[in-house]
PDB file of C-alpha atoms and ligand atoms in Angstrom:
ATOM      1  CA  MET A   2       2.053  -3.053  24.816  1.00 59.00           C
ATOM      2  CA  SER A   3       1.747  -4.091  21.207  1.00 77.00           C
ATOM      3  CA  LYS A   4       3.814  -7.122  20.270  1.00 90.00           C
ATOM      4  CA  TYR A   5       4.615  -5.364  17.004  1.00 97.00           C
ATOM      5  CA  LYS A   6       7.283  -2.698  16.741  1.00 97.00           C
ATOM      6  CA  THR A   7       5.560  -0.746  13.981  1.00 98.00           C
ATOM      7  CA  LEU A   8       1.886  -1.765  14.058  1.00 98.00           C
ATOM      8  CA  LEU A   9      -1.127  -1.401  16.260  1.00 98.00           C
ATOM      9  CA  VAL A  10      -3.499  -4.329  15.835  1.00 97.00           C
ATOM     10  CA  GLU A  11      -7.004  -4.358  17.229  1.00 96.00           C
ATOM     11  CA  LYS A  12      -9.810  -6.878  17.071  1.00 95.00           C
ATOM     12  CA  LYS A  13     -13.348  -5.551  16.582  1.00 95.00           C
ATOM     13  CA  GLU A  14     -16.607  -7.513  16.536  1.00 89.00           C
ATOM     14  CA  LYS A  15     -16.085  -9.382  13.272  1.00 96.00           C
ATOM     15  CA  TRP A  16     -12.964  -7.871  11.787  1.00 98.00           C
ATOM     16  CA  ALA A  17      -9.447  -6.778  12.672  1.00 98.00           C
ATOM     17  CA  GLU A  18      -7.745  -3.403  12.227  1.00 98.00           C
ATOM     18  CA  ILE A  19      -4.076  -2.807  11.525  1.00 98.00           C
ATOM     19  CA  ILE A  20      -2.624   0.679  11.943  1.00 98.00           C
ATOM     20  CA  ILE A  21       0.830   1.237  10.467  1.00 98.00           C
ATOM     21  CA  ASN A  22       2.491   3.258  13.175  1.00 98.00           C
ATOM     22  CA  ARG A  23       5.522   5.320  12.091  1.00 98.00           C
ATOM     23  CA  PRO A  24       3.895   8.772  11.923  1.00 98.00           C
ATOM     24  CA  ASN A  25       7.247  10.618  12.165  1.00 97.00           C
ATOM     25  CA  VAL A  26       8.167   9.374   8.694  1.00 97.00           C
ATOM     26  CA  LEU A  27       4.597   9.386   7.384  1.00 98.00           C
ATOM     27  CA  ASN A  28       4.341   5.620   8.032  1.00 98.00           C
ATOM     28  CA  ALA A  29       6.997   4.791   5.423  1.00 98.00           C
ATOM     29  CA  ILE A  30       7.493   1.053   4.984  1.00 98.00           C
ATOM     30  CA  ASN A  31      10.861  -0.207   6.262  1.00 97.00           C
ATOM     31  CA  ASP A  32      12.053  -3.757   7.069  1.00 96.00           C
ATOM     32  CA  ASP A  33      10.338  -3.701  10.468  1.00 97.00           C
ATOM     33  CA  VAL A  34       6.974  -2.809   8.898  1.00 98.00           C
ATOM     34  CA  VAL A  35       7.437  -5.596   6.351  1.00 98.00           C
ATOM     35  CA  ALA A  36       8.235  -8.168   9.060  1.00 98.00           C
ATOM     36  CA  ASP A  37       5.413  -6.991  11.328  1.00 98.00           C
ATOM     37  CA  LEU A  38       2.831  -6.985   8.534  1.00 98.00           C
ATOM     38  CA  HIS A  39       3.816 -10.522   7.473  1.00 98.00           C
ATOM     39  CA  ALA A  40       3.448 -11.706  11.066  1.00 98.00           C
ATOM     40  CA  ALA A  41       0.130  -9.916  11.638  1.00 98.00           C
ATOM     41  CA  LEU A  42      -1.387 -11.130   8.350  1.00 98.00           C
ATOM     42  CA  ASP A  43      -0.271 -14.716   9.055  1.00 98.00           C
ATOM     43  CA  GLU A  44      -1.841 -14.597  12.471  1.00 97.00           C
ATOM     44  CA  LEU A  45      -5.082 -12.919  11.383  1.00 97.00           C
ATOM     45  CA  LYS A  46      -5.707 -15.110   8.347  1.00 96.00           C
ATOM     46  CA  GLY A  47      -6.108 -18.093  10.700  1.00 93.00           C
ATOM     47  CA  ASP A  48      -8.455 -16.257  13.065  1.00 95.00           C
ATOM     48  CA  SER A  49     -11.874 -17.863  12.839  1.00 94.00           C
ATOM     49  CA  GLY A  50     -13.514 -14.869  14.534  1.00 95.00           C
ATOM     50  CA  ILE A  51     -12.982 -12.381  11.707  1.00 97.00           C
ATOM     51  CA  MET A  52     -14.409 -11.757   8.238  1.00 97.00           C
ATOM     52  CA  GLY A  53     -12.348  -8.760   7.223  1.00 98.00           C
ATOM     53  CA  LEU A  54      -9.452  -6.432   7.815  1.00 98.00           C
ATOM     54  CA  ILE A  55      -9.042  -2.642   7.791  1.00 98.00           C
ATOM     55  CA  ILE A  56      -5.584  -1.158   7.199  1.00 99.00           C
ATOM     56  CA  SER A  57      -4.844   2.485   8.006  1.00 98.00           C
ATOM     57  CA  GLY A  58      -1.913   4.738   8.914  1.00 98.00           C
ATOM     58  CA  ALA A  59      -1.213   6.510  12.203  1.00 98.00           C
ATOM     59  CA  GLY A  60      -1.603  10.288  12.420  1.00 97.00           C
ATOM     60  CA  ASP A  61      -3.539  12.664  10.220  1.00 94.00           C
ATOM     61  CA  LYS A  62      -0.971  13.321   7.522  1.00 98.00           C
ATOM     62  CA  ALA A  63      -0.529  10.006   5.779  1.00 98.00           C
ATOM     63  CA  PHE A  64      -1.784   6.533   5.134  1.00 98.00           C
ATOM     64  CA  VAL A  65       1.739   5.547   3.969  1.00 98.00           C
ATOM     65  CA  ALA A  66       4.131   7.873   2.078  1.00 98.00           C
ATOM     66  CA  GLY A  67       5.870   4.978   0.362  1.00 97.00           C
ATOM     67  CA  ALA A  68       8.689   2.579   0.948  1.00 97.00           C
ATOM     68  CA  ASP A  69      11.259   4.066   3.333  1.00 96.00           C
ATOM     69  CA  ILE A  70      13.657   5.972   1.090  1.00 97.00           C
ATOM     70  CA  GLU A  71      16.529   5.590   3.548  1.00 95.00           C
ATOM     71  CA  ALA A  72      16.123   1.800   3.365  1.00 94.00           C
ATOM     72  CA  LEU A  73      15.567   1.857  -0.414  1.00 95.00           C
ATOM     73  CA  LEU A  74      18.817   3.721  -1.000  1.00 96.00           C
ATOM     74  CA  LYS A  75      20.734   0.869   0.641  1.00 95.00           C
ATOM     75  CA  ARG A  76      18.987  -1.820  -1.397  1.00 95.00           C
ATOM     76  CA  GLY A  77      20.666  -3.244  -4.491  1.00 96.00           C
ATOM     77  CA  ARG A  78      19.987  -5.657  -7.316  1.00 97.00           C
ATOM     78  CA  ASP A  79      19.614  -8.784  -5.137  1.00 97.00           C
ATOM     79  CA  ASP A  80      17.109  -7.059  -2.868  1.00 96.00           C
ATOM     80  CA  ALA A  81      15.025  -6.028  -5.871  1.00 97.00           C
ATOM     81  CA  LEU A  82      15.006  -9.614  -7.118  1.00 97.00           C
ATOM     82  CA  LYS A  83      13.620 -10.745  -3.754  1.00 96.00           C
ATOM     83  CA  GLY A  84      10.482  -8.659  -4.413  1.00 95.00           C
ATOM     84  CA  ILE A  85      10.224  -7.744  -0.733  1.00 95.00           C
ATOM     85  CA  ASN A  86       7.185  -5.439  -0.841  1.00 96.00           C
ATOM     86  CA  GLN A  87       5.725  -7.281  -3.816  1.00 96.00           C
ATOM     87  CA  LYS A  88       5.465 -10.522  -1.788  1.00 96.00           C
ATOM     88  CA  LEU A  89       4.033  -8.651   1.169  1.00 98.00           C
ATOM     89  CA  PHE A  90       1.318  -6.959  -0.903  1.00 98.00           C
ATOM     90  CA  GLN A  91       0.506 -10.288  -2.572  1.00 96.00           C
ATOM     91  CA  LYS A  92      -0.189 -11.589   0.925  1.00 98.00           C
ATOM     92  CA  VAL A  93      -2.551  -8.642   1.455  1.00 98.00           C
ATOM     93  CA  GLU A  94      -4.341  -9.427  -1.817  1.00 97.00           C
ATOM     94  CA  ASP A  95      -4.527 -13.122  -0.867  1.00 97.00           C
ATOM     95  CA  PHE A  96      -5.916 -12.427   2.614  1.00 98.00           C
ATOM     96  CA  PRO A  97      -8.957 -14.723   2.793  1.00 98.00           C
ATOM     97  CA  TRP A  98     -11.376 -11.928   3.730  1.00 98.00           C
ATOM     98  CA  PRO A  99     -12.031  -8.452   2.278  1.00 98.00           C
ATOM     99  CA  VAL A 100      -9.371  -5.892   3.128  1.00 98.00           C
ATOM    100  CA  ILE A 101     -10.307  -2.199   3.231  1.00 99.00           C
ATOM    101  CA  ALA A 102      -7.695   0.570   3.042  1.00 99.00           C
ATOM    102  CA  ALA A 103      -8.837   3.547   5.145  1.00 98.00           C
ATOM    103  CA  ILE A 104      -6.803   6.375   3.625  1.00 98.00           C
ATOM    104  CA  LYS A 105      -6.204   9.805   5.139  1.00 98.00           C
ATOM    105  CA  GLY A 106      -3.518  12.029   3.621  1.00 98.00           C
ATOM    106  CA  TYR A 107      -0.723  10.672   1.463  1.00 98.00           C
ATOM    107  CA  ALA A 108      -0.785   7.210  -0.143  1.00 98.00           C
ATOM    108  CA  LEU A 109       2.263   7.439  -2.375  1.00 98.00           C
ATOM    109  CA  GLY A 110       4.569   4.946  -4.056  1.00 98.00           C
ATOM    110  CA  GLY A 111       4.521   1.735  -2.012  1.00 98.00           C
ATOM    111  CA  GLY A 112       1.697   3.280   0.048  1.00 98.00           C
ATOM    112  CA  CYS A 113      -0.462   3.596  -3.049  1.00 98.00           C
ATOM    113  CA  GLU A 114       0.552   0.072  -4.090  1.00 98.00           C
ATOM    114  CA  LEU A 115      -0.499  -1.251  -0.686  1.00 98.00           C
ATOM    115  CA  THR A 116      -3.962   0.243  -1.198  1.00 98.00           C
ATOM    116  CA  LEU A 117      -4.118  -1.378  -4.666  1.00 98.00           C
ATOM    117  CA  ALA A 118      -3.673  -4.794  -3.061  1.00 98.00           C
ATOM    118  CA  CYS A 119      -6.674  -4.080  -0.812  1.00 98.00           C
ATOM    119  CA  ASP A 120     -10.187  -4.921  -2.004  1.00 98.00           C
ATOM    120  CA  ILE A 121     -11.770  -1.529  -1.249  1.00 98.00           C
ATOM    121  CA  ARG A 122     -10.279   1.964  -0.822  1.00 98.00           C
ATOM    122  CA  VAL A 123     -12.036   4.547   1.367  1.00 99.00           C
ATOM    123  CA  GLY A 124     -10.572   8.044   1.116  1.00 98.00           C
ATOM    124  CA  GLY A 125     -10.779  11.269   3.091  1.00 98.00           C
ATOM    125  CA  LYS A 126     -10.868  14.835   1.766  1.00 98.00           C
ATOM    126  CA  THR A 127      -7.085  15.151   2.300  1.00 97.00           C
ATOM    127  CA  THR A 128      -6.219  11.929   0.500  1.00 98.00           C
ATOM    128  CA  GLN A 129      -3.502  12.290  -2.121  1.00 98.00           C
ATOM    129  CA  MET A 130      -2.437   9.330  -4.203  1.00 98.00           C
ATOM    130  CA  GLY A 131       0.271   8.704  -6.746  1.00 98.00           C
ATOM    131  CA  GLN A 132       3.148   6.619  -8.017  1.00 98.00           C
ATOM    132  CA  PRO A 133       6.054   9.105  -8.046  1.00 98.00           C
ATOM    133  CA  GLU A 134       8.791   6.414  -8.110  1.00 98.00           C
ATOM    134  CA  ALA A 135      10.321   7.619 -11.385  1.00 98.00           C
ATOM    135  CA  ARG A 136      11.298  10.865  -9.616  1.00 97.00           C
ATOM    136  CA  LEU A 137      13.524   8.664  -7.452  1.00 97.00           C
ATOM    137  CA  GLY A 138      14.880   6.671 -10.388  1.00 98.00           C
ATOM    138  CA  ILE A 139      12.864   3.498  -9.815  1.00 98.00           C
ATOM    139  CA  ILE A 140       9.513   1.893 -10.750  1.00 98.00           C
ATOM    140  CA  ALA A 141       6.460   0.757  -8.827  1.00 98.00           C
ATOM    141  CA  ALA A 142       7.620  -2.840  -8.462  1.00 97.00           C
ATOM    142  CA  ALA A 143       5.375  -3.970  -5.624  1.00 97.00           C
ATOM    143  CA  GLY A 144       2.548  -4.916  -7.960  1.00 96.00           C
ATOM    144  CA  GLY A 145       1.821  -1.346  -9.094  1.00 97.00           C
ATOM    145  CA  THR A 146       2.483  -1.961 -12.769  1.00 97.00           C
ATOM    146  CA  TYR A 147      -0.187  -4.637 -12.989  1.00 96.00           C
ATOM    147  CA  ARG A 148      -2.651  -3.575 -10.283  1.00 97.00           C
ATOM    148  CA  LEU A 149      -3.001   0.143 -11.076  1.00 98.00           C
ATOM    149  CA  PRO A 150      -3.992  -0.373 -14.772  1.00 97.00           C
ATOM    150  CA  ARG A 151      -6.406  -3.077 -13.631  1.00 96.00           C
ATOM    151  CA  ILE A 152      -8.211  -0.534 -11.424  1.00 98.00           C
ATOM    152  CA  VAL A 153      -8.019   2.765 -13.338  1.00 98.00           C
ATOM    153  CA  GLY A 154      -7.324   1.624 -16.911  1.00 98.00           C
ATOM    154  CA  THR A 155      -4.021   1.592 -18.727  1.00 97.00           C
ATOM    155  CA  GLY A 156      -4.089   5.184 -20.087  1.00 98.00           C
ATOM    156  CA  ILE A 157      -4.554   6.843 -16.709  1.00 98.00           C
ATOM    157  CA  ALA A 158      -2.113   4.435 -15.031  1.00 98.00           C
ATOM    158  CA  ARG A 159       0.560   5.257 -17.605  1.00 98.00           C
ATOM    159  CA  GLU A 160       0.017   8.977 -17.104  1.00 98.00           C
ATOM    160  CA  MET A 161       0.385   8.525 -13.346  1.00 98.00           C
ATOM    161  CA  PHE A 162       3.576   6.454 -13.716  1.00 98.00           C
ATOM    162  CA  PHE A 163       5.216   8.626 -16.367  1.00 98.00           C
ATOM    163  CA  THR A 164       4.404  12.075 -14.926  1.00 98.00           C
ATOM    164  CA  GLY A 165       4.565  11.073 -11.252  1.00 98.00           C
ATOM    165  CA  LYS A 166       1.490  13.217 -10.711  1.00 97.00           C
ATOM    166  CA  ILE A 167      -0.159  13.145  -7.338  1.00 98.00           C
ATOM    167  CA  ILE A 168      -3.924  13.265  -7.466  1.00 98.00           C
ATOM    168  CA  ASP A 169      -6.393  14.503  -4.898  1.00 98.00           C
ATOM    169  CA  ALA A 170      -9.321  12.612  -3.420  1.00 98.00           C
ATOM    170  CA  GLU A 171     -11.928  13.885  -5.875  1.00 98.00           C
ATOM    171  CA  GLU A 172      -9.851  12.870  -8.877  1.00 98.00           C
ATOM    172  CA  ALA A 173      -9.012   9.505  -7.301  1.00 98.00           C
ATOM    173  CA  TYR A 174     -12.744   8.926  -6.809  1.00 98.00           C
ATOM    174  CA  ARG A 175     -13.548  10.027 -10.373  1.00 98.00           C
ATOM    175  CA  ILE A 176     -11.087   7.517 -11.892  1.00 98.00           C
ATOM    176  CA  GLY A 177     -12.256   4.679  -9.634  1.00 98.00           C
ATOM    177  CA  LEU A 178      -9.144   4.558  -7.483  1.00 98.00           C
ATOM    178  CA  LEU A 179     -11.188   5.412  -4.399  1.00 98.00           C
ATOM    179  CA  ASN A 180     -14.537   3.729  -3.771  1.00 98.00           C
ATOM    180  CA  CYS A 181     -15.766   6.781  -1.846  1.00 98.00           C
ATOM    181  CA  VAL A 182     -14.600  10.009  -0.232  1.00 98.00           C
ATOM    182  CA  VAL A 183     -15.786  11.227   3.167  1.00 98.00           C
ATOM    183  CA  GLU A 184     -14.590  13.814   5.699  1.00 98.00           C
ATOM    184  CA  ASP A 185     -11.231  12.778   7.182  1.00 98.00           C
ATOM    185  CA  ASP A 186     -12.673  12.114  10.620  1.00 97.00           C
ATOM    186  CA  LYS A 187     -15.255   9.779   9.069  1.00 98.00           C
ATOM    187  CA  VAL A 188     -12.849   7.601   7.066  1.00 98.00           C
ATOM    188  CA  ILE A 189     -12.424   4.886   9.667  1.00 98.00           C
ATOM    189  CA  GLY A 190     -16.154   4.990  10.456  1.00 98.00           C
ATOM    190  CA  LYS A 191     -17.037   4.507   6.794  1.00 98.00           C
ATOM    191  CA  ALA A 192     -14.667   1.525   6.545  1.00 98.00           C
ATOM    192  CA  ARG A 193     -16.214   0.024   9.682  1.00 98.00           C
ATOM    193  CA  GLU A 194     -19.715   0.605   8.293  1.00 98.00           C
ATOM    194  CA  MET A 195     -18.694  -1.478   5.251  1.00 98.00           C
ATOM    195  CA  MET A 196     -17.262  -4.171   7.524  1.00 98.00           C
ATOM    196  CA  VAL A 197     -20.556  -4.364   9.431  1.00 98.00           C
ATOM    197  CA  LYS A 198     -22.364  -4.951   6.113  1.00 98.00           C
ATOM    198  CA  ILE A 199     -19.810  -7.564   5.018  1.00 98.00           C
ATOM    199  CA  SER A 200     -20.046  -9.378   8.340  1.00 97.00           C
ATOM    200  CA  LYS A 201     -23.811  -9.879   7.831  1.00 97.00           C
ATOM    201  CA  MET A 202     -23.185 -11.862   4.627  1.00 98.00           C
ATOM    202  CA  ALA A 203     -22.716 -15.620   4.441  1.00 98.00           C
ATOM    203  CA  PRO A 204     -19.006 -16.113   5.267  1.00 97.00           C
ATOM    204  CA  GLU A 205     -18.361 -18.756   2.608  1.00 97.00           C
ATOM    205  CA  ALA A 206     -19.973 -16.564  -0.071  1.00 98.00           C
ATOM    206  CA  ILE A 207     -17.559 -13.760   0.838  1.00 98.00           C
ATOM    207  CA  ARG A 208     -14.496 -16.015   1.061  1.00 98.00           C
ATOM    208  CA  LEU A 209     -15.122 -17.883  -2.186  1.00 98.00           C
ATOM    209  CA  GLY A 210     -16.354 -14.716  -3.909  1.00 98.00           C
ATOM    210  CA  LYS A 211     -13.062 -12.994  -3.110  1.00 98.00           C
ATOM    211  CA  LYS A 212     -11.111 -16.044  -4.297  1.00 97.00           C
ATOM    212  CA  ALA A 213     -12.979 -16.010  -7.625  1.00 97.00           C
ATOM    213  CA  LEU A 214     -12.463 -12.247  -8.048  1.00 97.00           C
ATOM    214  CA  ASN A 215      -8.740 -12.655  -7.331  1.00 96.00           C
ATOM    215  CA  LYS A 216      -8.405 -15.480  -9.827  1.00 94.00           C
ATOM    216  CA  ALA A 217     -10.211 -13.474 -12.508  1.00 93.00           C
ATOM    217  CA  ALA A 218      -7.874 -10.518 -11.936  1.00 89.00           C
ATOM    218  CA  SER A 219      -4.600 -12.419 -11.669  1.00 84.00           C
ATOM    219  CA  PRO A 220      -2.230 -11.970 -14.604  1.00 76.00           C
ATOM    220  CA  SER A 221      -1.708 -14.940 -16.928  1.00 72.00           C
ATOM    221  CA  HIS A 222       2.046 -14.801 -16.597  1.00 74.00           C
ATOM    222  CA  ASP A 223       4.451 -13.694 -13.944  1.00 88.00           C
ATOM    223  CA  HIS A 224       4.374  -9.926 -14.133  1.00 91.00           C
ATOM    224  CA  GLY A 225       5.873  -9.803 -10.643  1.00 92.00           C
ATOM    225  CA  LYS A 226       9.083 -11.383 -11.887  1.00 94.00           C
ATOM    226  CA  ILE A 227       9.292  -8.875 -14.735  1.00 95.00           C
ATOM    227  CA  GLU A 228       8.795  -5.915 -12.362  1.00 95.00           C
ATOM    228  CA  SER A 229      11.517  -7.228 -10.045  1.00 96.00           C
ATOM    229  CA  GLU A 230      13.990  -7.790 -12.867  1.00 97.00           C
ATOM    230  CA  TYR A 231      13.556  -4.248 -14.164  1.00 97.00           C
ATOM    231  CA  GLN A 232      13.762  -2.856 -10.641  1.00 98.00           C
ATOM    232  CA  ALA A 233      17.021  -4.791 -10.143  1.00 98.00           C
ATOM    233  CA  ILE A 234      18.537  -2.825 -13.041  1.00 98.00           C
ATOM    234  CA  LEU A 235      17.243   0.482 -11.662  1.00 98.00           C
ATOM    235  CA  PHE A 236      18.435  -0.254  -8.106  1.00 97.00           C
ATOM    236  CA  GLU A 237      22.020  -0.230  -9.429  1.00 97.00           C
ATOM    237  CA  SER A 238      21.618   3.006 -11.397  1.00 97.00           C
ATOM    238  CA  LYS A 239      23.414   6.291 -10.739  1.00 97.00           C
ATOM    239  CA  ASP A 240      20.126   8.143 -11.133  1.00 97.00           C
ATOM    240  CA  LYS A 241      18.505   6.196  -8.288  1.00 98.00           C
ATOM    241  CA  LYS A 242      21.414   6.864  -5.935  1.00 97.00           C
ATOM    242  CA  GLN A 243      21.533  10.586  -6.779  1.00 97.00           C
ATOM    243  CA  ARG A 244      17.799  11.163  -6.586  1.00 97.00           C
ATOM    244  CA  MET A 245      17.279   9.303  -3.296  1.00 97.00           C
ATOM    245  CA  THR A 246      20.341  10.922  -1.745  1.00 97.00           C
ATOM    246  CA  LYS A 247      18.904  14.323  -2.702  1.00 96.00           C
ATOM    247  CA  PHE A 248      15.594  13.519  -0.945  1.00 95.00           C
ATOM    248  CA  LEU A 249      17.435  12.455   2.203  1.00 95.00           C
ATOM    249  CA  GLU A 250      19.778  15.454   2.144  1.00 93.00           C
ATOM    250  CA  LYS A 251      16.767  17.773   2.213  1.00 83.00           C
ATOM    251  CA  LYS A 252      15.595  15.955   5.319  1.00 74.00           C
ATOM    252  CA  ASN A 253      18.979  16.320   7.053  1.00 72.00           C
ATOM    253  CA  LYS A 254      19.196  20.045   6.250  1.00 73.00           C
ATOM    254  CA  LYS A 255      16.011  20.850   8.226  1.00 63.00           C
TER     255      LYS A 255
HETATM  256  N1  COA B  30      10.671   7.428   3.259  1.00 74.23           N
HETATM  257  C1  COA B  30      11.344   7.906   4.310  1.00 74.23           C
HETATM  258  N2  COA B  30      10.991   9.043   4.965  1.00 74.23           N
HETATM  259  C2  COA B  30       9.922   9.692   4.513  1.00 74.23           C
HETATM  260  C3  COA B  30       9.181   9.265   3.387  1.00 74.23           C
HETATM  261  C4  COA B  30       9.596   8.056   2.754  1.00 74.23           C
HETATM  262  N3  COA B  30       8.942   7.553   1.719  1.00 74.23           N
HETATM  263  N4  COA B  30       8.166  10.142   3.172  1.00 74.23           N
HETATM  264  C5  COA B  30       8.295  11.098   4.111  1.00 74.23           C
HETATM  265  N5  COA B  30       9.324  10.832   4.920  1.00 74.23           N
HETATM  266  C6  COA B  30       9.774  11.604   6.084  1.00 74.23           C
HETATM  267  C7  COA B  30      10.452  12.907   5.666  1.00 74.23           C
HETATM  268  O1  COA B  30      11.799  12.700   5.353  1.00 74.23           O
HETATM  269  C8  COA B  30      10.262  13.736   6.922  1.00 74.23           C
HETATM  270  O2  COA B  30      11.217  13.319   7.895  1.00 74.23           O
HETATM  271  P1  COA B  30      11.935  14.430   8.842  1.00 74.23           P
HETATM  272  O3  COA B  30      10.824  15.051   9.626  1.00 74.23           O
HETATM  273  O4  COA B  30      12.894  13.626   9.659  1.00 74.23           O
HETATM  274  O5  COA B  30      12.589  15.396   7.918  1.00 74.23           O
HETATM  275  C9  COA B  30       8.897  13.292   7.454  1.00 74.23           C
HETATM  276  O6  COA B  30       8.642  12.025   6.838  1.00 74.23           O
HETATM  277  C10 COA B  30       7.788  14.250   7.060  1.00 74.23           C
HETATM  278  O7  COA B  30       7.825  14.435   5.645  1.00 74.23           O
HETATM  279  P2  COA B  30       8.045  15.868   4.956  1.00 74.23           P
HETATM  280  O8  COA B  30       8.678  15.622   3.618  1.00 74.23           O
HETATM  281  O9  COA B  30       8.728  16.807   5.880  1.00 74.23           O
HETATM  282  O10 COA B  30       6.536  16.318   4.793  1.00 74.23           O
HETATM  283  P3  COA B  30       5.937  17.288   3.693  1.00 74.23           P
HETATM  284  O11 COA B  30       4.550  17.559   4.123  1.00 74.23           O
HETATM  285  O12 COA B  30       6.864  18.425   3.423  1.00 74.23           O
HETATM  286  O13 COA B  30       5.906  16.376   2.357  1.00 74.23           O
HETATM  287  C11 COA B  30       5.525  14.366   1.067  1.00 74.23           C
HETATM  288  C12 COA B  30       5.134  15.212   2.317  1.00 74.23           C
HETATM  289  C13 COA B  30       4.755  13.048   1.167  1.00 74.23           C
HETATM  290  C14 COA B  30       5.130  15.104  -0.206  1.00 74.23           C
HETATM  291  C15 COA B  30       7.049  14.115   1.099  1.00 74.23           C
HETATM  292  O14 COA B  30       7.406  13.591   2.367  1.00 74.23           O
HETATM  293  C16 COA B  30       7.515  13.131   0.052  1.00 74.23           C
HETATM  294  O15 COA B  30       7.652  13.471  -1.109  1.00 74.23           O
HETATM  295  N6  COA B  30       7.787  11.871   0.477  1.00 74.23           N
HETATM  296  C17 COA B  30       8.279  10.846  -0.403  1.00 74.23           C
HETATM  297  C18 COA B  30       7.151  10.292  -1.232  1.00 74.23           C
HETATM  298  C19 COA B  30       7.664   9.263  -2.218  1.00 74.23           C
HETATM  299  O16 COA B  30       8.396   9.573  -3.139  1.00 74.23           O
HETATM  300  N7  COA B  30       7.258   8.032  -2.001  1.00 74.23           N
HETATM  301  C20 COA B  30       7.623   6.956  -2.874  1.00 74.23           C
HETATM  302  C21 COA B  30       8.775   6.199  -2.328  1.00 74.23           C
HETATM  303  S1  COA B  30       9.044   4.785  -3.345  1.00 74.23           S
END
């Protein structure tokens, strides 16, 4: 039995694999996922036997369809100021070895932001990505506002944030959001193929190379704090409560 409530963690030759395992809610990130991911990342970052990490989602339908909307609805100003998912995704970005997101199906909202904190994104034909938070009355405050423009450029990032549009795999590849697109059943294999290549490199060159890349990309002032402060305002808004309640009502009507 896995020691994690919401994750499956496996060790391969030279890397580890984490599968977020809540397929019934499209692997949405709730408090248990946050706690489990912190624990797994803390444990794996000290593992001298690995040089990388692959993160994927259970089932065929989704990588992660976002933060759990039921949990989000209950969160208020003080929770936003804690930057719960923001701190978690920073830990993903700071993981000492390359992290690859192996993405089948939906990577939306916090799910898309999680992939942005990874070093490499491998997509499948069914991959759909987007930051639809504004539909729910909030913003992408888990690093999305600074990581997405860094990867796809500010014009495309703004369009994605402001229209909430969800893009398919081909478009994600075209704008540089995905490194490559393969058949769905080859996504994990492609990520592993990359890990095999990485594991043949000199470990210190990979570790220090990633550190240098992270430093070059890190914002000069605390954008995280700004995101959290704006999210704190939105978490108290009527719009947020109405829009999230509407999403959950649809679910209960089924
Ligand atoms: N939080 C909580 N539950 C979620 C969820 C989320 N982010 N995303 C999906 N789910 C749940 C659904 O409520 C549904 O639960 P149910 O079977 O108990 O009703 C289950 O996962 C399957 O999703 P469903 O909506 O029935 O699948 P679909 O194929 O019709 O639509 C999506 C898929 C991804 C388009 C749709 O689920 C969606 O819009 N999800 C929210 C995406 C989002 O806004 N994410 C950003 C959050 S910040």
